Short mmCIF file of N, CA and C in Angstrom, two decimals:
data_model
loop_
_atom_site.label_atom_id
_atom_site.label_comp_id
_atom_site.label_asym_id
_atom_site.label_seq_id
_atom_site.Cartn_x
_atom_site.Cartn_y
_atom_site.Cartn_z
N MET A 1 -76.82 -5.18 -88.53
CA MET A 1 -78.10 -4.79 -87.96
C MET A 1 -77.85 -4.29 -86.54
N GLU A 2 -78.54 -3.21 -86.20
CA GLU A 2 -78.49 -2.66 -84.86
C GLU A 2 -79.87 -2.75 -84.23
N ILE A 3 -79.90 -3.04 -82.94
CA ILE A 3 -81.16 -3.03 -82.20
C ILE A 3 -81.09 -1.88 -81.22
N GLN A 4 -82.11 -1.01 -81.28
CA GLN A 4 -82.13 0.20 -80.47
C GLN A 4 -83.49 0.36 -79.81
N ILE A 5 -83.52 1.15 -78.76
CA ILE A 5 -84.78 1.51 -78.13
C ILE A 5 -85.52 2.47 -79.08
N GLU A 6 -86.79 2.21 -79.27
CA GLU A 6 -87.61 3.06 -80.13
C GLU A 6 -87.64 4.48 -79.57
N GLN A 7 -87.54 5.44 -80.47
CA GLN A 7 -87.63 6.86 -80.12
C GLN A 7 -88.92 7.43 -80.72
N ALA A 8 -89.38 8.55 -80.19
CA ALA A 8 -90.60 9.18 -80.71
C ALA A 8 -90.48 9.46 -82.21
N LYS A 9 -89.30 9.78 -82.68
CA LYS A 9 -89.10 10.06 -84.11
C LYS A 9 -89.31 8.82 -84.97
N ASP A 10 -89.30 7.63 -84.35
CA ASP A 10 -89.49 6.37 -85.07
C ASP A 10 -90.97 5.97 -85.20
N TYR A 11 -91.85 6.62 -84.46
CA TYR A 11 -93.23 6.15 -84.35
C TYR A 11 -93.92 5.95 -85.70
N SER A 12 -93.84 6.92 -86.56
CA SER A 12 -94.53 6.82 -87.85
C SER A 12 -94.00 5.66 -88.69
N ALA A 13 -92.67 5.53 -88.75
CA ALA A 13 -92.06 4.44 -89.51
C ALA A 13 -92.41 3.09 -88.91
N VAL A 14 -92.44 3.01 -87.58
CA VAL A 14 -92.79 1.75 -86.91
C VAL A 14 -94.23 1.37 -87.22
N GLU A 15 -95.14 2.32 -87.13
CA GLU A 15 -96.54 2.03 -87.40
C GLU A 15 -96.75 1.56 -88.83
N SER A 16 -96.05 2.17 -89.76
CA SER A 16 -96.12 1.75 -91.16
C SER A 16 -95.56 0.35 -91.34
N LEU A 17 -94.42 0.08 -90.71
CA LEU A 17 -93.80 -1.24 -90.78
C LEU A 17 -94.76 -2.30 -90.24
N VAL A 18 -95.34 -2.04 -89.07
CA VAL A 18 -96.24 -3.02 -88.45
C VAL A 18 -97.46 -3.26 -89.35
N GLN A 19 -98.02 -2.21 -89.88
CA GLN A 19 -99.17 -2.36 -90.77
C GLN A 19 -98.81 -3.20 -92.00
N ASN A 20 -97.68 -2.92 -92.61
CA ASN A 20 -97.24 -3.66 -93.80
C ASN A 20 -96.88 -5.10 -93.48
N ALA A 21 -96.33 -5.34 -92.31
CA ALA A 21 -95.93 -6.70 -91.93
C ALA A 21 -97.12 -7.63 -91.80
N PHE A 22 -98.29 -7.09 -91.46
CA PHE A 22 -99.47 -7.93 -91.23
C PHE A 22 -100.49 -7.86 -92.36
N VAL A 23 -100.20 -7.13 -93.42
CA VAL A 23 -101.19 -6.90 -94.47
C VAL A 23 -101.67 -8.19 -95.14
N ASP A 24 -100.81 -9.17 -95.29
CA ASP A 24 -101.19 -10.42 -95.96
C ASP A 24 -101.41 -11.58 -95.00
N VAL A 25 -101.47 -11.30 -93.71
CA VAL A 25 -101.66 -12.35 -92.71
C VAL A 25 -103.15 -12.66 -92.61
N GLU A 26 -103.50 -13.90 -92.89
CA GLU A 26 -104.91 -14.30 -92.94
C GLU A 26 -105.63 -14.11 -91.61
N PHE A 27 -104.99 -14.50 -90.52
CA PHE A 27 -105.63 -14.46 -89.21
C PHE A 27 -105.24 -13.19 -88.47
N SER A 28 -105.42 -12.07 -89.11
CA SER A 28 -105.12 -10.75 -88.54
C SER A 28 -106.33 -9.86 -88.75
N ASP A 29 -106.55 -8.95 -87.80
CA ASP A 29 -107.60 -7.95 -88.01
C ASP A 29 -107.03 -6.71 -88.70
N HIS A 30 -105.74 -6.75 -89.00
CA HIS A 30 -105.04 -5.66 -89.69
C HIS A 30 -105.09 -4.35 -88.91
N GLN A 31 -105.12 -4.48 -87.60
CA GLN A 31 -105.17 -3.31 -86.72
C GLN A 31 -103.97 -3.28 -85.77
N GLU A 32 -102.96 -4.08 -86.04
CA GLU A 32 -101.82 -4.18 -85.13
C GLU A 32 -101.12 -2.83 -84.94
N HIS A 33 -101.05 -2.04 -86.00
CA HIS A 33 -100.41 -0.73 -85.88
C HIS A 33 -101.18 0.18 -84.92
N LEU A 34 -102.49 0.01 -84.86
CA LEU A 34 -103.30 0.79 -83.92
C LEU A 34 -103.10 0.28 -82.49
N LEU A 35 -102.89 -1.01 -82.34
CA LEU A 35 -102.56 -1.58 -81.03
C LEU A 35 -101.28 -0.94 -80.49
N VAL A 36 -100.28 -0.80 -81.35
CA VAL A 36 -99.01 -0.18 -80.94
C VAL A 36 -99.28 1.23 -80.42
N LYS A 37 -100.07 2.00 -81.13
CA LYS A 37 -100.37 3.37 -80.71
C LYS A 37 -101.07 3.39 -79.35
N ARG A 38 -102.02 2.47 -79.15
CA ARG A 38 -102.74 2.42 -77.88
C ARG A 38 -101.83 1.98 -76.74
N LEU A 39 -100.99 0.99 -77.00
CA LEU A 39 -100.10 0.51 -75.94
C LEU A 39 -99.12 1.59 -75.51
N ARG A 40 -98.62 2.39 -76.44
CA ARG A 40 -97.69 3.47 -76.08
C ARG A 40 -98.31 4.45 -75.09
N LYS A 41 -99.62 4.60 -75.12
CA LYS A 41 -100.31 5.55 -74.25
C LYS A 41 -100.78 4.91 -72.94
N SER A 42 -100.57 3.62 -72.78
CA SER A 42 -101.10 2.90 -71.63
C SER A 42 -100.07 2.75 -70.52
N ALA A 43 -100.57 2.39 -69.34
CA ALA A 43 -99.69 2.12 -68.20
C ALA A 43 -98.89 0.84 -68.41
N ALA A 44 -99.28 0.02 -69.36
CA ALA A 44 -98.57 -1.23 -69.65
C ALA A 44 -97.30 -1.01 -70.46
N PHE A 45 -97.14 0.19 -71.02
CA PHE A 45 -96.01 0.49 -71.90
C PHE A 45 -94.71 0.62 -71.11
N ILE A 46 -93.67 -0.05 -71.60
CA ILE A 46 -92.33 0.04 -71.03
C ILE A 46 -91.43 0.54 -72.15
N PRO A 47 -91.11 1.84 -72.18
CA PRO A 47 -90.36 2.41 -73.30
C PRO A 47 -89.05 1.67 -73.61
N GLU A 48 -88.39 1.19 -72.57
CA GLU A 48 -87.11 0.50 -72.78
C GLU A 48 -87.27 -0.86 -73.45
N LEU A 49 -88.50 -1.34 -73.53
CA LEU A 49 -88.76 -2.65 -74.16
C LEU A 49 -89.56 -2.52 -75.45
N ALA A 50 -89.49 -1.34 -76.05
CA ALA A 50 -90.01 -1.12 -77.40
C ALA A 50 -88.77 -0.96 -78.27
N LEU A 51 -88.47 -1.97 -79.06
CA LEU A 51 -87.18 -2.04 -79.75
C LEU A 51 -87.35 -2.05 -81.26
N VAL A 52 -86.44 -1.35 -81.93
CA VAL A 52 -86.41 -1.36 -83.39
C VAL A 52 -85.12 -2.01 -83.85
N ALA A 53 -85.21 -2.72 -84.96
CA ALA A 53 -84.02 -3.27 -85.64
C ALA A 53 -83.78 -2.38 -86.85
N LYS A 54 -82.54 -1.92 -86.99
CA LYS A 54 -82.20 -1.03 -88.10
C LYS A 54 -81.06 -1.61 -88.92
N ILE A 55 -81.17 -1.44 -90.22
CA ILE A 55 -80.09 -1.74 -91.15
C ILE A 55 -79.86 -0.46 -91.93
N GLU A 56 -78.67 0.10 -91.78
CA GLU A 56 -78.32 1.35 -92.46
C GLU A 56 -79.39 2.42 -92.24
N ASP A 57 -79.78 2.63 -91.00
CA ASP A 57 -80.76 3.65 -90.58
C ASP A 57 -82.19 3.39 -91.05
N GLU A 58 -82.46 2.26 -91.70
CA GLU A 58 -83.84 1.90 -92.06
C GLU A 58 -84.39 0.96 -90.99
N ILE A 59 -85.57 1.28 -90.48
CA ILE A 59 -86.21 0.40 -89.51
C ILE A 59 -86.78 -0.80 -90.26
N VAL A 60 -86.27 -1.98 -89.92
CA VAL A 60 -86.67 -3.21 -90.61
C VAL A 60 -87.40 -4.19 -89.70
N GLY A 61 -87.38 -3.92 -88.39
CA GLY A 61 -88.04 -4.81 -87.45
C GLY A 61 -88.47 -4.07 -86.21
N TYR A 62 -89.42 -4.66 -85.50
CA TYR A 62 -89.97 -4.03 -84.30
C TYR A 62 -90.48 -5.11 -83.36
N ILE A 63 -90.24 -4.91 -82.07
CA ILE A 63 -90.82 -5.78 -81.05
C ILE A 63 -91.21 -4.91 -79.87
N LEU A 64 -92.36 -5.22 -79.31
CA LEU A 64 -92.88 -4.47 -78.17
C LEU A 64 -93.28 -5.44 -77.08
N TYR A 65 -92.70 -5.24 -75.91
CA TYR A 65 -93.09 -5.99 -74.71
C TYR A 65 -93.94 -5.05 -73.87
N SER A 66 -95.01 -5.55 -73.30
CA SER A 66 -95.83 -4.73 -72.41
C SER A 66 -96.26 -5.55 -71.21
N LYS A 67 -96.59 -4.84 -70.14
CA LYS A 67 -96.98 -5.49 -68.89
C LYS A 67 -98.42 -5.99 -68.99
N ILE A 68 -98.63 -7.21 -68.53
CA ILE A 68 -99.99 -7.74 -68.42
C ILE A 68 -100.10 -8.52 -67.11
N LYS A 69 -101.33 -8.80 -66.72
CA LYS A 69 -101.59 -9.64 -65.54
C LYS A 69 -102.33 -10.88 -65.99
N ILE A 70 -101.91 -12.00 -65.47
CA ILE A 70 -102.62 -13.26 -65.68
C ILE A 70 -103.23 -13.62 -64.33
N ILE A 71 -104.54 -13.79 -64.32
CA ILE A 71 -105.24 -14.11 -63.08
C ILE A 71 -105.79 -15.52 -63.21
N ASN A 72 -105.40 -16.37 -62.27
CA ASN A 72 -105.82 -17.76 -62.25
C ASN A 72 -106.32 -18.07 -60.85
N ASP A 73 -107.60 -18.34 -60.74
CA ASP A 73 -108.23 -18.54 -59.44
C ASP A 73 -107.96 -17.32 -58.57
N ASN A 74 -107.25 -17.49 -57.48
CA ASN A 74 -106.96 -16.37 -56.58
C ASN A 74 -105.54 -15.86 -56.72
N GLN A 75 -104.85 -16.28 -57.75
CA GLN A 75 -103.46 -15.86 -57.93
C GLN A 75 -103.35 -14.90 -59.11
N GLU A 76 -102.48 -13.92 -58.93
CA GLU A 76 -102.23 -12.95 -59.99
C GLU A 76 -100.74 -12.98 -60.32
N TYR A 77 -100.46 -13.04 -61.60
CA TYR A 77 -99.08 -13.07 -62.07
C TYR A 77 -98.83 -11.86 -62.96
N LYS A 78 -97.81 -11.11 -62.66
CA LYS A 78 -97.42 -9.99 -63.50
C LYS A 78 -96.34 -10.48 -64.46
N VAL A 79 -96.62 -10.38 -65.74
CA VAL A 79 -95.71 -10.90 -66.76
C VAL A 79 -95.61 -9.91 -67.92
N LEU A 80 -94.76 -10.23 -68.87
CA LEU A 80 -94.63 -9.42 -70.08
C LEU A 80 -95.23 -10.17 -71.26
N ALA A 81 -95.91 -9.42 -72.10
CA ALA A 81 -96.46 -9.97 -73.35
C ALA A 81 -95.67 -9.40 -74.51
N VAL A 82 -95.50 -10.20 -75.54
CA VAL A 82 -94.88 -9.74 -76.78
C VAL A 82 -95.99 -9.51 -77.79
N ALA A 83 -96.14 -8.28 -78.20
CA ALA A 83 -97.13 -7.97 -79.24
C ALA A 83 -96.96 -6.51 -79.65
N PRO A 84 -96.66 -6.27 -80.85
CA PRO A 84 -96.37 -7.23 -81.91
C PRO A 84 -94.87 -7.46 -82.07
N LEU A 85 -94.57 -8.46 -82.84
CA LEU A 85 -93.24 -8.68 -83.39
C LEU A 85 -93.44 -8.57 -84.90
N ALA A 86 -92.76 -7.62 -85.52
CA ALA A 86 -93.00 -7.37 -86.94
C ALA A 86 -91.69 -7.13 -87.67
N VAL A 87 -91.64 -7.61 -88.91
CA VAL A 87 -90.48 -7.41 -89.78
C VAL A 87 -90.99 -6.88 -91.12
N LEU A 88 -90.28 -5.91 -91.64
CA LEU A 88 -90.61 -5.35 -92.95
C LEU A 88 -90.73 -6.49 -93.96
N PRO A 89 -91.81 -6.55 -94.73
CA PRO A 89 -92.00 -7.69 -95.64
C PRO A 89 -90.80 -8.01 -96.53
N LYS A 90 -90.13 -7.02 -97.08
CA LYS A 90 -88.99 -7.30 -97.96
C LYS A 90 -87.78 -7.86 -97.21
N LYS A 91 -87.82 -7.82 -95.87
CA LYS A 91 -86.71 -8.32 -95.06
C LYS A 91 -87.09 -9.58 -94.28
N GLN A 92 -88.30 -10.09 -94.48
CA GLN A 92 -88.72 -11.29 -93.76
C GLN A 92 -87.94 -12.51 -94.25
N LYS A 93 -87.87 -13.50 -93.36
CA LYS A 93 -87.17 -14.77 -93.62
C LYS A 93 -85.66 -14.59 -93.77
N GLN A 94 -85.14 -13.56 -93.08
CA GLN A 94 -83.70 -13.31 -93.09
C GLN A 94 -83.12 -13.32 -91.68
N GLY A 95 -83.90 -13.76 -90.69
CA GLY A 95 -83.40 -13.88 -89.33
C GLY A 95 -83.59 -12.65 -88.46
N ILE A 96 -84.18 -11.59 -88.98
CA ILE A 96 -84.34 -10.37 -88.20
C ILE A 96 -85.25 -10.59 -87.00
N GLY A 97 -86.32 -11.31 -87.17
CA GLY A 97 -87.26 -11.56 -86.07
C GLY A 97 -86.71 -12.47 -85.00
N SER A 98 -85.65 -13.16 -85.26
CA SER A 98 -85.06 -14.05 -84.26
C SER A 98 -83.81 -13.45 -83.62
N ALA A 99 -83.44 -12.25 -84.02
CA ALA A 99 -82.21 -11.61 -83.49
C ALA A 99 -82.39 -11.19 -82.05
#
């Protein structure tokens, strides 16, 4: 398995993977693939932290880190959020999401 920075040519495959990964998740709005599209267009997007996992040129996993702010009382913290982390259903439970 190789982990690479997501490229524009990967976008369609990644969106399909994310949609399929969440299709049977009970506590999902099934819109995670649309979240990915919105985040890519936002100031929170960090291209170097949008990663794909590939096995023999097939994208089997995806993770996206984006910038967020946590505000608590008068303090502001700039941190990274993970959303989504997705693995192709046929490849789940094989350690890809923990790589």
